[in-house]
Coordinates of C-alpha atoms in Angstrom, one line a residue:
M1276 CA 14.1 -17.2 -28.2
I1277 CA 11.0 -15.4 -28.8
G1278 CA 10.4 -15.2 -24.6
I1279 CA 14.3 -14.3 -24.0
L1280 CA 13.8 -11.2 -26.4
G1281 CA 10.5 -10.3 -24.9
Q1282 CA 11.9 -10.6 -21.3
A1283 CA 14.7 -8.0 -22.7
R1284 CA 12.1 -6.0 -24.4
E1285 CA 14.0 -6.3 -27.3
F1286 CA 10.4 -6.1 -28.9
N1287 CA 11.7 -5.4 -32.8
A1288 CA 13.9 -8.6 -32.3
M1289 CA 11.0 -10.9 -31.2
I1290 CA 8.7 -9.6 -33.8
H1291 CA 11.3 -10.0 -36.4
L1292 CA 12.1 -13.3 -35.4
L1293 CA 8.3 -14.3 -35.5
G1294 CA 8.6 -13.2 -39.0
E1295 CA 11.0 -15.4 -39.6
M1296 CA 9.5 -18.4 -38.0
I1297 CA 6.3 -18.1 -40.0
G1298 CA 8.3 -17.6 -43.2
D1299 CA 10.1 -20.9 -42.5
G1300 CA 7.3 -22.6 -43.2
R1301 CA 8.6 -25.8 -41.2
R1302 CA 8.1 -24.4 -37.9
R1303 CA 4.8 -22.4 -37.6
P1304 CA 4.0 -20.7 -34.3
T1305 CA 2.1 -22.4 -31.7
V1306 CA -0.2 -20.5 -28.7
V1307 CA 2.7 -20.7 -26.6
T1308 CA 4.6 -18.8 -28.9
Y1309 CA 1.9 -16.2 -29.1
N1310 CA 1.4 -16.6 -25.2
R1311 CA 5.0 -15.8 -24.7
M1312 CA 4.6 -12.7 -26.8
I1313 CA 1.6 -11.7 -24.7
H1314 CA 3.3 -11.7 -21.4
A1315 CA 6.5 -9.9 -22.4
Y1316 CA 4.3 -7.2 -23.8
G1317 CA 2.1 -7.3 -20.5
R1318 CA 5.4 -7.0 -17.9
A1319 CA 6.3 -4.3 -19.7
N1320 CA 2.9 -2.6 -19.4
F1321 CA 2.1 -2.5 -23.1
I1322 CA -1.2 -3.7 -22.4
G1323 CA -2.6 -2.9 -26.3
E1324 CA 0.5 -4.4 -27.6
A1325 CA -0.6 -7.5 -25.9
V1326 CA -4.2 -7.2 -26.9
K1327 CA -3.2 -6.8 -30.4
V1328 CA -1.2 -10.2 -30.3
F1329 CA -4.3 -11.8 -28.7
H1330 CA -6.4 -10.4 -31.5
E1331 CA -3.9 -11.1 -34.5
M1332 CA -3.5 -15.2 -32.9
Q1333 CA -7.2 -15.5 -33.2
Q1334 CA -7.2 -14.1 -36.9
L1335 CA -4.5 -16.7 -37.7
G1336 CA -7.0 -19.4 -36.7
Y1337 CA -5.2 -20.1 -32.9
E1338 CA -7.6 -20.8 -30.3
P1339 CA -6.6 -18.9 -26.7
D1340 CA -6.0 -21.2 -24.0
L1341 CA -6.2 -20.8 -20.2
V1342 CA -2.7 -19.5 -20.3
T1343 CA -3.7 -16.7 -22.6
Y1344 CA -6.4 -15.8 -20.6
C1345 CA -5.0 -15.8 -17.1
T1346 CA -1.8 -13.8 -18.6
L1347 CA -4.6 -11.1 -19.9
I1348 CA -6.4 -11.1 -17.0
D1349 CA -3.4 -10.8 -14.8
I1350 CA -2.0 -7.8 -17.0
H1351 CA -5.3 -5.9 -16.7
A1352 CA -6.0 -6.4 -13.1
K1353 CA -2.3 -5.0 -11.9
A1354 CA -3.2 -2.4 -14.4
G1355 CA -6.1 -1.0 -12.4
F1356 CA -8.6 -2.1 -15.4
L1357 CA -10.8 -4.4 -13.5
D1358 CA -14.0 -4.5 -15.6
L1359 CA -11.9 -5.4 -18.5
A1360 CA -10.1 -8.4 -16.6
L1361 CA -13.8 -9.3 -15.5
D1362 CA -14.8 -9.2 -19.0
L1363 CA -12.0 -11.5 -20.0
Y1364 CA -13.0 -13.7 -17.4
R1365 CA -16.5 -14.3 -18.2
R1366 CA -15.2 -14.8 -21.7
M1367 CA -13.0 -17.6 -20.9
K1368 CA -15.5 -19.4 -18.6
A1369 CA -17.9 -19.2 -21.9
E1370 CA -15.4 -20.6 -23.8
G1371 CA -15.5 -23.7 -21.9
L1372 CA -12.3 -23.2 -19.9
S1373 CA -12.1 -23.8 -16.4
P1374 CA -10.3 -21.3 -13.9
D1375 CA -7.2 -23.1 -12.5
T1376 CA -5.7 -22.0 -9.0
F1377 CA -3.5 -19.1 -10.5
T1378 CA -6.6 -17.7 -12.2
Y1379 CA -8.8 -17.9 -8.9
S1380 CA -5.8 -16.0 -7.4
V1381 CA -5.6 -13.4 -9.5
M1382 CA -9.2 -12.8 -10.2
V1383 CA -9.7 -12.7 -6.0
N1384 CA -6.8 -10.1 -6.1
C1385 CA -8.3 -7.9 -8.9
L1386 CA -11.7 -7.8 -6.9
G1387 CA -10.3 -7.1 -3.9
K1388 CA -8.1 -4.1 -5.2
G1389 CA -11.4 -3.1 -6.9
G1390 CA -13.0 -2.9 -3.3
R1391 CA -15.5 -5.4 -4.1
L1392 CA -14.4 -7.8 -0.9
A1393 CA -17.7 -9.4 -0.9
A1394 CA -17.1 -10.7 -4.3
A1395 CA -13.4 -11.4 -3.6
H1396 CA -14.6 -13.7 -1.0
D1397 CA -17.3 -15.4 -3.1
M1398 CA -14.4 -16.1 -5.8
Y1399 CA -12.5 -17.9 -3.2
V1400 CA -15.4 -20.0 -2.2
E1401 CA -16.3 -20.9 -5.7
M1402 CA -12.4 -21.7 -6.3
I1403 CA -12.7 -24.3 -3.0
Q1404 CA -16.2 -25.7 -4.2
N1405 CA -14.1 -26.4 -7.7
G1406 CA -11.8 -28.1 -6.1
C1407 CA -9.0 -26.3 -6.9
V1408 CA -6.7 -25.9 -3.9
P1409 CA -5.3 -22.6 -2.7
N1410 CA -1.6 -21.9 -2.9
L1411 CA 0.4 -19.4 -0.9
V1412 CA 0.0 -16.3 -2.9
T1413 CA -4.0 -17.1 -2.7
Y1414 CA -3.9 -17.5 1.1
N1415 CA -1.9 -14.4 1.4
I1416 CA -4.3 -12.3 -0.7
M1417 CA -7.2 -13.4 1.1
I1418 CA -5.5 -12.8 4.6
A1419 CA -4.8 -9.4 3.7
L1420 CA -8.2 -8.7 1.9
E1421 CA -9.8 -10.0 5.4
S1422 CA -7.4 -7.6 7.0
K1423 CA -8.5 -4.8 4.6
S1424 CA -12.0 -5.5 5.6
R1425 CA -11.3 -5.4 9.4
N1426 CA -12.2 -9.0 9.8
Y1427 CA -8.9 -9.6 11.7
Q1428 CA -10.2 -12.8 13.2
S1429 CA -11.1 -14.4 10.0
A1430 CA -7.8 -13.0 8.7
V1431 CA -6.1 -15.2 11.7
K1432 CA -8.3 -18.2 10.9
I1433 CA -6.9 -18.5 7.1
Y1434 CA -3.6 -18.1 8.6
R1435 CA -4.1 -21.0 10.5
D1436 CA -5.9 -22.8 7.8
M1437 CA -2.6 -22.5 5.6
Q1438 CA -0.5 -24.0 8.0
A1439 CA -2.8 -26.9 8.9
A1440 CA -2.8 -27.4 5.0
G1441 CA 1.2 -27.5 4.9
F1442 CA 2.1 -24.1 3.9
R1443 CA 4.7 -22.6 5.4
P1444 CA 4.2 -18.7 5.5
D1445 CA 6.7 -16.4 4.0
Q1446 CA 7.3 -12.6 4.9
V1447 CA 4.4 -11.4 3.4
T1448 CA 2.2 -13.5 5.4
Y1449 CA 4.1 -13.0 8.6
S1450 CA 3.8 -9.1 8.2
I1451 CA 0.1 -9.5 7.6
V1452 CA -1.0 -11.8 10.4
M1453 CA 1.0 -9.6 12.8
E1454 CA -1.0 -6.3 11.8
A1455 CA -4.3 -8.4 11.9
L1456 CA -3.4 -9.7 15.7
A1457 CA -2.1 -6.2 16.6
H1458 CA -5.5 -4.9 15.4
C1459 CA -7.5 -7.4 17.3
G1460 CA -5.3 -6.4 20.8
H1461 CA -3.2 -9.7 20.7
T1462 CA 0.3 -8.0 21.1
E1463 CA 1.6 -11.1 22.6
E1464 CA 0.7 -13.3 19.9
A1465 CA 2.2 -10.8 17.1
E1466 CA 5.2 -11.0 18.8
A1467 CA 5.2 -14.8 19.0
V1468 CA 4.7 -14.5 15.4
F1469 CA 7.4 -12.5 14.5
T1470 CA 9.8 -15.3 17.0
E1471 CA 8.6 -18.0 14.5
M1472 CA 9.0 -15.4 11.5
R1473 CA 12.7 -15.1 12.3
R1474 CA 13.5 -18.5 12.1
Y1475 CA 12.7 -18.7 8.5
C1476 CA 13.1 -15.0 7.3
I1477 CA 15.0 -11.7 8.1
P1478 CA 12.8 -9.1 9.5
D1479 CA 12.7 -5.9 7.6
E1480 CA 11.6 -2.4 8.7
P1481 CA 8.2 -3.0 8.2
V1482 CA 7.9 -5.4 10.2
Y1483 CA 9.6 -4.0 13.2
G1484 CA 7.4 -1.1 12.4
I1485 CA 4.4 -3.2 13.4
L1486 CA 5.8 -4.0 16.5
V1487 CA 6.9 -0.4 17.6
D1488 CA 3.3 0.7 16.4
M1489 CA 1.6 -2.1 18.1
W1490 CA 2.8 -1.3 21.5
G1491 CA 2.5 2.5 20.8
K1492 CA -0.8 2.3 20.5
A1493 CA -1.6 -0.3 23.4
G1494 CA 0.2 2.6 25.4
N1495 CA 3.2 0.8 26.0
V1496 CA 5.8 3.1 25.0
E1497 CA 8.5 1.3 26.8
R1498 CA 8.2 -1.8 24.6
A1499 CA 7.4 0.5 21.2
R1500 CA 11.0 1.9 22.3
E1501 CA 12.7 -1.1 23.0
W1502 CA 11.6 -2.6 19.6
F1503 CA 12.5 0.7 17.7
R1504 CA 16.1 0.1 19.4
A1505 CA 16.1 -3.7 18.3
M1506 CA 15.6 -2.6 15.0
I1507 CA 18.7 -0.4 15.0
D1508 CA 20.5 -2.5 17.0
G1509 CA 20.1 -5.1 14.0
G1510 CA 21.8 -2.7 11.7
L1511 CA 18.3 -1.5 10.3
K1512 CA 17.5 1.9 9.5
P1513 CA 14.0 3.0 10.7
N1514 CA 11.6 4.6 8.3
I1515 CA 9.4 7.5 8.6
P1516 CA 6.3 5.8 9.5
T1517 CA 8.0 3.8 12.1
G1518 CA 9.5 6.9 13.7
N1519 CA 6.2 8.3 13.4
S1520 CA 4.8 5.5 15.5
L1521 CA 7.1 6.0 18.4
L1522 CA 6.7 9.7 18.1
S1523 CA 3.1 9.4 18.3
A1524 CA 3.4 6.9 21.5
Y1525 CA 5.5 9.6 23.4
L1526 CA 2.9 12.3 22.4
R1527 CA -0.1 10.5 23.6
A1528 CA 1.8 10.0 27.1
H1529 CA 3.0 13.5 27.2
R1530 CA 6.8 12.7 27.2
F1531 CA 7.6 15.8 24.9
F1532 CA 11.2 15.6 25.8
E1533 CA 11.6 12.1 24.7
A1534 CA 9.6 13.1 21.6
R1535 CA 12.2 15.9 21.1
D1536 CA 15.1 13.6 21.2
L1537 CA 13.2 11.5 18.9
L1538 CA 12.6 14.2 16.0
R1539 CA 16.6 15.2 16.5
D1540 CA 17.4 11.6 16.1
M1541 CA 15.4 11.3 12.9
L1542 CA 16.7 14.2 11.3
W1543 CA 20.4 13.0 12.1
M1544 CA 19.5 9.6 10.5
G1545 CA 18.1 11.5 7.4
L1546 CA 14.6 11.1 8.1
A1547 CA 12.8 13.8 6.8
P1548 CA 9.7 14.5 8.9
S1549 CA 6.6 14.1 6.7
S1550 CA 2.9 15.3 6.6
Q1551 CA 1.9 12.7 9.1
T1552 CA 4.8 13.7 11.2
Y1553 CA 3.5 17.3 11.4
T1554 CA -0.1 16.2 11.9
L1555 CA 0.6 14.1 14.8
L1556 CA 2.5 17.3 16.4
L1557 CA -0.4 19.1 15.6
S1558 CA -3.1 16.9 17.0
C1559 CA -1.4 16.9 20.4
C1560 CA -1.7 20.8 21.1
T1561 CA -4.3 21.5 23.6
E1562 CA -5.2 24.7 25.3
S1563 CA -3.0 24.6 27.9
S1564 CA -0.2 27.4 26.9
S1565 CA 2.5 25.5 28.3
E1566 CA 1.8 22.2 26.3
M1567 CA 1.4 24.6 23.3
M1568 CA 4.6 26.2 23.9
V1569 CA 6.2 22.8 23.7
C1570 CA 4.3 21.6 20.9
R1571 CA 5.4 24.9 19.0
E1572 CA 8.9 24.1 19.7
L1573 CA 8.7 20.5 18.4
M1574 CA 7.1 21.6 15.1
S1575 CA 10.0 24.2 14.3
I1576 CA 12.3 21.1 15.0
T1577 CA 10.7 19.4 11.9
G1578 CA 11.4 22.2 9.2
H1579 CA 8.2 21.1 7.6
P1580 CA 6.5 23.2 5.2
A1581 CA 3.0 23.2 7.2
H1582 CA 5.6 24.9 10.0
S1583 CA 6.4 27.6 7.6
F1584 CA 2.8 28.0 6.2
L1585 CA 1.3 28.5 10.0
S1586 CA 4.5 30.6 11.2
S1587 CA 3.7 32.9 8.2
L1588 CA 0.2 32.8 8.2
P1589 CA -1.2 36.5 8.0
D1590 CA -4.0 37.6 9.8
S1591 CA -7.6 38.0 7.6
E1592 CA -8.2 41.2 6.2
P1593 CA -11.8 41.9 5.1
G1594 CA -12.8 39.5 2.4
G1595 CA -9.9 37.0 3.8
E1596 CA -8.2 37.0 0.0
N1597 CA -4.8 36.9 1.7
V1598 CA -5.3 34.1 3.6
R1599 CA -7.0 32.3 0.8
G1600 CA -3.6 33.1 -1.4
H1601 CA -1.6 31.9 1.2
T1602 CA -3.4 28.7 1.7
G1603 CA -3.6 28.4 -2.2
R1604 CA 0.1 28.8 -2.3
F1605 CA 0.8 26.0 0.3
L1606 CA -1.6 23.5 -1.1
D1607 CA 0.2 23.9 -4.5
L1608 CA 3.6 23.3 -2.6
M1609 CA 1.9 19.5 -1.3
H1610 CA 0.2 18.8 -4.6
S1611 CA 2.4 15.6 -4.6
E1612 CA 1.1 14.6 -1.2
D1613 CA -1.8 11.9 -1.5
R1614 CA -5.3 13.2 -0.6
E1615 CA -5.8 11.1 2.6
S1616 CA -2.2 12.8 3.9
K1617 CA -3.4 16.4 2.9
R1618 CA -6.9 15.9 4.3
G1619 CA -5.3 14.7 7.7
L1620 CA -2.9 17.4 7.8
V1621 CA -5.7 20.2 6.9
D1622 CA -7.9 18.9 9.4
A1623 CA -4.9 19.3 12.2
V1624 CA -4.1 22.7 11.0
V1625 CA -8.1 23.9 11.0
D1626 CA -8.5 22.4 14.7
F1627 CA -4.9 24.0 15.4
L1628 CA -6.2 27.2 14.2
H1629 CA -9.4 27.0 16.5
K1630 CA -7.4 26.2 19.1
S1631 CA -5.2 29.2 19.0
G1632 CA -8.5 31.8 18.5
L1633 CA -7.9 32.2 14.9
K1634 CA -11.5 31.0 14.0
A1635 CA -11.8 33.1 10.7
E1636 CA -8.2 32.0 9.5
A1637 CA -9.5 28.3 10.4
G1638 CA -12.6 28.8 8.1
L1639 CA -11.0 30.2 5.5
V1640 CA -8.2 27.5 5.4
W1641 CA -11.0 24.9 5.1
E1642 CA -12.8 26.6 2.5
V1643 CA -9.7 26.7 0.0
A1644 CA -8.8 23.0 0.7
A1645 CA -12.7 22.1 0.0
E1646 CA -12.1 24.1 -3.4
R1647 CA -9.1 22.4 -4.1
N1648 CA -10.9 18.7 -3.4
V1649 CA -8.8 17.7 -0.4
Y1650 CA -12.6 16.9 0.5
P1651 CA -14.0 15.0 -2.0
S1652 CA -17.3 14.9 -0.7
H1653 CA -17.5 18.6 -1.6

């Protein structure tokens, strides 16, 4: 009942029931009781309450077990408190509790998300050496971490090892491996993985997006378009990143009329062009007047705020305060965008202004962006 109430986030009722249990005198709580409470608070992201229960159970004479520590490590890792998760892991080992597969998987994921990729790999090796058999979740985490480190060959090797160990990949596995193979340039192998995947899972939009992006980057616009159409024919609605992948393929091939049709189709499907969409269009502008004209037309179709910003950018006055103010208002409008997207967009805007002969304006835009921490090193 305590577990059920905790899952339902009925925390007052959960505490009341615990009080009844203690007051009854015949049915004392156990470590399992407290573990369920810690888990319930953790799922609701009430980390402080979970830690409070952890301390209370010890004050009442209950020794935390492996499940207690694993639950707390997982809670802190998912919330981004890497150092606290590591402290709990060390404390658990100091108390003589040996990590199991779940604990190791949580720690590998925790270290990987914290950017400590070498430490994550060492933890995985320690897990194997201590006789803990990886499960599907562990393999997925390791494949993803190797891909994140750009060790694509290693990612594919772990995938093969997983299959040899008798584990059937799930949709997460297939997606990560397809991406790794695509980065290695093994396009046909990635398609073969997709074919295998379809026997066990129903592909979603991001999976099709990997194929569109893969063939687009390989310079095979026709295959990229075929997969884009296959997604739609399969009853799926493309997302903006997938539309951007096909758009990028068209632009690299200088197929501007098809790029224009795609932009219009995206708008018709309710896909509002993103900062990345506009960045792609800005980046394809050359100093050729004819291509610049076509790109301006494409940029106007997007209706993106960056186009309004560029279209109404004033000529720089002495001191450049008018351009600075105009840029500041635009960056205020873009405040919810992630830093990477903003940085890419500003870089493209500055480059575009240079190509358009507006060097003073380009410098002012860059300065304001640097002041707004778009470039974290400045």
